[in-house]
Amino acid sequence: MSASPIRFGFVGLDHWYWAFSFADAVATSKDAEIVAVADSNLEHAQSFGKRFGVQKITTNPSELIEDPEIDVIASFISVDQNPKICIAAARSHKHIFSVKPMACSLAEATEILNAVREAGVVFFPSESANRLSPQAQQIKHWIAEGRLGRIISATYSQHAGLPQSWPDETESGWFIDPERAPGGGWIDHSIYHIDMLRWLLDTEVEKIGGRSEHLKYPDLAFEDYGLASIHFKNGLEATVEVTWIAPPRGGRTAWTMIGTEGAVSSDTMTGKLAVVGDFLPLEGWVQAPSLAGGDQGLSHMIACVRGEATPIATAEDGWRNLAACLAFYEAAAKGTTGTPETPPTK
């Protein structure tokens, strides 16, 4: 007899980009279902409910957090509100799929971490979902096999436009409000790459510095451009440039990792993954279509909730990713380099 589907309650649609993509994965899974949605904007909640066939729609998150029939709280509320949702969910023994970053400050992140540890629930930071993509899994395998040698350098560049508060709206809303988010154009996507490098190479950020600037939107409360120089504990040197300055329809992501014996590179403009290294009989750079697929981490989350898998990422990862990003902002403001704080021990 197959196991019962894992029941998800969606709390907050502020980060609708993630909410919709994750809901798409849940809606097409035989092992999961969306049973309720809560958002302070009733029209948004009703629109989501209609799109995904959700019957229970409310503006009160507590109704979902306290519902004994819900197994997982998927929190895509604004970052400033996420700590209270995650803490309440953990105390109600709900597993958590969390918006990124998990909090605006390390003090709040620590409160989430302690609540999750005490409850013994699964906490999955959304920025870590890319670890489960076919492409990331393949690259991790190549590195483990030694096909690229020791990875010594990484560059990452992502240019996007200003975020939208809701589909087809021109305003950015909470994304550019310093009271509701810890940063702007840089942290928005750099947190994914920092998490990826930490995981791929099993290392931590040791030093970070760089520049945080207003290049296109001088009146924006947050930076629209950020460039970080990062030294990892294993010796890796990385640069991470992330912005909101892309022209209309001109978003692009490109990255390269260079090892002592090979390298791997990707560019969304070409849709190709390129690799060079120990891949005989192939010699030199070889291009292939990027490895697509994946379900936003849903199947892994389900397996972890059922006790069938060990989480590939935890609240500690979310804490470390946030710490690295906050250390960047502090260092950029001072024109120095900084060392991220480390999470409290259990």
PDB file of N, CA, C and O in Angstrom, residues 296-334:
ATOM      1  N   GLN A 296      12.150  21.344  -7.647  1.00  0.00           N
ATOM      2  CA  GLN A 296      12.292  22.366  -6.605  1.00  0.00           C
ATOM      3  C   GLN A 296      12.577  21.785  -5.232  1.00  0.00           C
ATOM      4  O   GLN A 296      12.320  22.417  -4.202  1.00  0.00           O
ATOM      5  N   GLY A 297      13.104  20.570  -5.195  1.00  0.00           N
ATOM      6  CA  GLY A 297      13.419  19.933  -3.919  1.00  0.00           C
ATOM      7  C   GLY A 297      12.252  19.216  -3.277  1.00  0.00           C
ATOM      8  O   GLY A 297      12.385  18.672  -2.175  1.00  0.00           O
ATOM      9  N   LEU A 298      11.112  19.167  -3.961  1.00  0.00           N
ATOM     10  CA  LEU A 298       9.910  18.584  -3.357  1.00  0.00           C
ATOM     11  C   LEU A 298      10.071  17.109  -3.017  1.00  0.00           C
ATOM     12  O   LEU A 298       9.769  16.689  -1.888  1.00  0.00           O
ATOM     13  N   SER A 299      10.506  16.280  -3.965  1.00  0.00           N
ATOM     14  CA  SER A 299      10.587  14.842  -3.707  1.00  0.00           C
ATOM     15  C   SER A 299      11.559  14.543  -2.573  1.00  0.00           C
ATOM     16  O   SER A 299      11.325  13.630  -1.765  1.00  0.00           O
ATOM     17  N   HIS A 300      12.646  15.325  -2.495  1.00  0.00           N
ATOM     18  CA  HIS A 300      13.593  15.137  -1.395  1.00  0.00           C
ATOM     19  C   HIS A 300      12.950  15.532  -0.070  1.00  0.00           C
ATOM     20  O   HIS A 300      13.119  14.838   0.945  1.00  0.00           O
ATOM     21  N   MET A 301      12.214  16.627  -0.069  1.00  0.00           N
ATOM     22  CA  MET A 301      11.522  17.062   1.144  1.00  0.00           C
ATOM     23  C   MET A 301      10.553  15.985   1.617  1.00  0.00           C
ATOM     24  O   MET A 301      10.482  15.671   2.815  1.00  0.00           O
ATOM     25  N   ILE A 302       9.818  15.406   0.696  1.00  0.00           N
ATOM     26  CA  ILE A 302       8.864  14.357   1.046  1.00  0.00           C
ATOM     27  C   ILE A 302       9.585  13.160   1.653  1.00  0.00           C
ATOM     28  O   ILE A 302       9.160  12.604   2.672  1.00  0.00           O
ATOM     29  N   ALA A 303      10.695  12.750   1.030  1.00  0.00           N
ATOM     30  CA  ALA A 303      11.452  11.605   1.534  1.00  0.00           C
ATOM     31  C   ALA A 303      11.987  11.881   2.937  1.00  0.00           C
ATOM     32  O   ALA A 303      11.992  10.992   3.801  1.00  0.00           O
ATOM     33  N   CYS A 304      12.411  13.120   3.185  1.00  0.00           N
ATOM     34  CA  CYS A 304      12.926  13.473   4.518  1.00  0.00           C
ATOM     35  C   CYS A 304      11.814  13.460   5.556  1.00  0.00           C
ATOM     36  O   CYS A 304      11.994  12.981   6.677  1.00  0.00           O
ATOM     37  N   VAL A 305      10.648  13.987   5.205  1.00  0.00           N
ATOM     38  CA  VAL A 305       9.509  13.997   6.122  1.00  0.00           C
ATOM     39  C   VAL A 305       9.096  12.573   6.472  1.00  0.00           C
ATOM     40  O   VAL A 305       8.734  12.269   7.624  1.00  0.00           O
ATOM     41  N   ARG A 306       9.173  11.680   5.506  1.00  0.00           N
ATOM     42  CA  ARG A 306       8.809  10.282   5.732  1.00  0.00           C
ATOM     43  C   ARG A 306       9.922   9.483   6.414  1.00  0.00           C
ATOM     44  O   ARG A 306       9.740   8.306   6.712  1.00  0.00           O
ATOM     45  N   GLY A 307      11.062  10.110   6.646  1.00  0.00           N
ATOM     46  CA  GLY A 307      12.177   9.411   7.284  1.00  0.00           C
ATOM     47  C   GLY A 307      12.921   8.494   6.343  1.00  0.00           C
ATOM     48  O   GLY A 307      13.673   7.613   6.780  1.00  0.00           O
ATOM     49  N   GLU A 308      12.777   8.714   5.039  1.00  0.00           N
ATOM     50  CA  GLU A 308      13.413   7.856   4.041  1.00  0.00           C
ATOM     51  C   GLU A 308      14.720   8.432   3.514  1.00  0.00           C
ATOM     52  O   GLU A 308      15.418   7.768   2.737  1.00  0.00           O
ATOM     53  N   ALA A 309      15.054   9.654   3.904  1.00  0.00           N
ATOM     54  CA  ALA A 309      16.284  10.295   3.423  1.00  0.00           C
ATOM     55  C   ALA A 309      16.801  11.258   4.473  1.00  0.00           C
ATOM     56  O   ALA A 309      16.049  11.755   5.322  1.00  0.00           O
ATOM     57  N   THR A 310      18.091  11.507   4.407  1.00  0.00           N
ATOM     58  CA  THR A 310      18.725  12.510   5.266  1.00  0.00           C
ATOM     59  C   THR A 310      18.737  13.842   4.520  1.00  0.00           C
ATOM     60  O   THR A 310      19.147  13.882   3.350  1.00  0.00           O
ATOM     61  N   PRO A 311      18.294  14.938   5.140  1.00  0.00           N
ATOM     62  CA  PRO A 311      18.227  16.218   4.434  1.00  0.00           C
ATOM     63  C   PRO A 311      19.564  16.623   3.836  1.00  0.00           C
ATOM     64  O   PRO A 311      20.603  16.552   4.494  1.00  0.00           O
ATOM     65  N   ILE A 312      19.532  17.042   2.584  1.00  0.00           N
ATOM     66  CA  ILE A 312      20.734  17.515   1.907  1.00  0.00           C
ATOM     67  C   ILE A 312      21.094  18.927   2.367  1.00  0.00           C
ATOM     68  O   ILE A 312      22.212  19.399   2.159  1.00  0.00           O
ATOM     69  N   ALA A 313      20.136  19.603   2.999  1.00  0.00           N
ATOM     70  CA  ALA A 313      20.362  20.942   3.553  1.00  0.00           C
ATOM     71  C   ALA A 313      19.468  21.115   4.770  1.00  0.00           C
ATOM     72  O   ALA A 313      18.404  20.510   4.875  1.00  0.00           O
ATOM     73  N   THR A 314      19.891  21.944   5.703  1.00  0.00           N
ATOM     74  CA  THR A 314      19.188  22.111   6.974  1.00  0.00           C
ATOM     75  C   THR A 314      19.099  23.589   7.370  1.00  0.00           C
ATOM     76  O   THR A 314      19.580  24.470   6.645  1.00  0.00           O
ATOM     77  N   ALA A 315      18.528  23.830   8.531  1.00  0.00           N
ATOM     78  CA  ALA A 315      18.461  25.194   9.050  1.00  0.00           C
ATOM     79  C   ALA A 315      19.848  25.774   9.256  1.00  0.00           C
ATOM     80  O   ALA A 315      20.057  26.985   9.115  1.00  0.00           O
ATOM     81  N   GLU A 316      20.821  24.927   9.594  1.00  0.00           N
ATOM     82  CA  GLU A 316      22.195  25.404   9.755  1.00  0.00           C
ATOM     83  C   GLU A 316      22.738  25.964   8.438  1.00  0.00           C
ATOM     84  O   GLU A 316      23.471  26.964   8.434  1.00  0.00           O
ATOM     85  N   ASP A 317      22.366  25.339   7.317  1.00  0.00           N
ATOM     86  CA  ASP A 317      22.796  25.860   6.020  1.00  0.00           C
ATOM     87  C   ASP A 317      22.162  27.214   5.745  1.00  0.00           C
ATOM     88  O   ASP A 317      22.833  28.145   5.271  1.00  0.00           O
ATOM     89  N   GLY A 318      20.872  27.346   6.024  1.00  0.00           N
ATOM     90  CA  GLY A 318      20.222  28.631   5.857  1.00  0.00           C
ATOM     91  C   GLY A 318      20.885  29.706   6.704  1.00  0.00           C
ATOM     92  O   GLY A 318      21.047  30.850   6.274  1.00  0.00           O
ATOM     93  N   TRP A 319      21.262  29.328   7.925  1.00  0.00           N
ATOM     94  CA  TRP A 319      21.924  30.267   8.845  1.00  0.00           C
ATOM     95  C   TRP A 319      23.272  30.704   8.278  1.00  0.00           C
ATOM     96  O   TRP A 319      23.591  31.894   8.246  1.00  0.00           O
ATOM     97  N   ARG A 320      24.064  29.749   7.799  1.00  0.00           N
ATOM     98  CA  ARG A 320      25.395  30.070   7.257  1.00  0.00           C
ATOM     99  C   ARG A 320      25.304  30.900   5.980  1.00  0.00           C
ATOM    100  O   ARG A 320      26.127  31.799   5.753  1.00  0.00           O
ATOM    101  N   ASN A 321      24.332  30.605   5.132  1.00  0.00           N
ATOM    102  CA  ASN A 321      24.170  31.387   3.904  1.00  0.00           C
ATOM    103  C   ASN A 321      23.844  32.837   4.234  1.00  0.00           C
ATOM    104  O   ASN A 321      24.398  33.770   3.630  1.00  0.00           O
ATOM    105  N   LEU A 322      22.936  33.042   5.186  1.00  0.00           N
ATOM    106  CA  LEU A 322      22.592  34.399   5.606  1.00  0.00           C
ATOM    107  C   LEU A 322      23.796  35.086   6.231  1.00  0.00           C
ATOM    108  O   LEU A 322      24.062  36.268   5.959  1.00  0.00           O
ATOM    109  N   ALA A 323      24.550  34.373   7.061  1.00  0.00           N
ATOM    110  CA  ALA A 323      25.720  34.965   7.721  1.00  0.00           C
ATOM    111  C   ALA A 323      26.732  35.458   6.704  1.00  0.00           C
ATOM    112  O   ALA A 323      27.325  36.539   6.871  1.00  0.00           O
ATOM    113  N   ALA A 324      26.964  34.684   5.651  1.00  0.00           N
ATOM    114  CA  ALA A 324      27.912  35.100   4.616  1.00  0.00           C
ATOM    115  C   ALA A 324      27.423  36.356   3.907  1.00  0.00           C
ATOM    116  O   ALA A 324      28.204  37.285   3.638  1.00  0.00           O
ATOM    117  N   CYS A 325      26.117  36.411   3.608  1.00  0.00           N
ATOM    118  CA  CYS A 325      25.563  37.580   2.923  1.00  0.00           C
ATOM    119  C   CYS A 325      25.619  38.831   3.795  1.00  0.00           C
ATOM    120  O   CYS A 325      25.974  39.919   3.325  1.00  0.00           O
ATOM    121  N   LEU A 326      25.284  38.694   5.058  1.00  0.00           N
ATOM    122  CA  LEU A 326      25.342  39.848   5.957  1.00  0.00           C
ATOM    123  C   LEU A 326      26.778  40.320   6.158  1.00  0.00           C
ATOM    124  O   LEU A 326      27.035  41.527   6.272  1.00  0.00           O
ATOM    125  N   ALA A 327      27.725  39.384   6.183  1.00  0.00           N
ATOM    126  CA  ALA A 327      29.134  39.757   6.304  1.00  0.00           C
ATOM    127  C   ALA A 327      29.580  40.546   5.084  1.00  0.00           C
ATOM    128  O   ALA A 327      30.399  41.474   5.186  1.00  0.00           O
ATOM    129  N   PHE A 328      29.055  40.198   3.903  1.00  0.00           N
ATOM    130  CA  PHE A 328      29.368  40.963   2.694  1.00  0.00           C
ATOM    131  C   PHE A 328      28.900  42.402   2.825  1.00  0.00           C
ATOM    132  O   PHE A 328      29.653  43.353   2.542  1.00  0.00           O
ATOM    133  N   TYR A 329      27.656  42.606   3.232  1.00  0.00           N
ATOM    134  CA  TYR A 329      27.123  43.961   3.329  1.00  0.00           C
ATOM    135  C   TYR A 329      27.908  44.798   4.340  1.00  0.00           C
ATOM    136  O   TYR A 329      28.211  45.972   4.091  1.00  0.00           O
ATOM    137  N   GLU A 330      28.253  44.188   5.450  1.00  0.00           N
ATOM    138  CA  GLU A 330      29.015  44.919   6.464  1.00  0.00           C
ATOM    139  C   GLU A 330      30.396  45.288   5.938  1.00  0.00           C
ATOM    140  O   GLU A 330      30.867  46.417   6.124  1.00  0.00           O
ATOM    141  N   ALA A 331      31.042  44.356   5.267  1.00  0.00           N
ATOM    142  CA  ALA A 331      32.380  44.621   4.734  1.00  0.00           C
ATOM    143  C   ALA A 331      32.331  45.655   3.619  1.00  0.00           C
ATOM    144  O   ALA A 331      33.188  46.547   3.539  1.00  0.00           O
ATOM    145  N   ALA A 332      31.320  45.562   2.738  1.00  0.00           N
ATOM    146  CA  ALA A 332      31.205  46.510   1.638  1.00  0.00           C
ATOM    147  C   ALA A 332      30.981  47.931   2.157  1.00  0.00           C
ATOM    148  O   ALA A 332      31.518  48.900   1.611  1.00  0.00           O
ATOM    149  N   ALA A 333      30.201  48.067   3.228  1.00  0.00           N
ATOM    150  CA  ALA A 333      29.938  49.388   3.809  1.00  0.00           C
ATOM    151  C   ALA A 333      31.195  50.004   4.402  1.00  0.00           C
ATOM    152  O   ALA A 333      31.391  51.224   4.371  1.00  0.00           O
ATOM    153  N   LYS A 334      32.069  49.153   4.925  1.00  0.00           N
ATOM    154  CA  LYS A 334      33.297  49.637   5.575  1.00  0.00           C
ATOM    155  C   LYS A 334      34.493  49.683   4.628  1.00  0.00           C
ATOM    156  O   LYS A 334      35.535  50.237   4.978  1.00  0.00           O
TER     157      LYS A 334
END
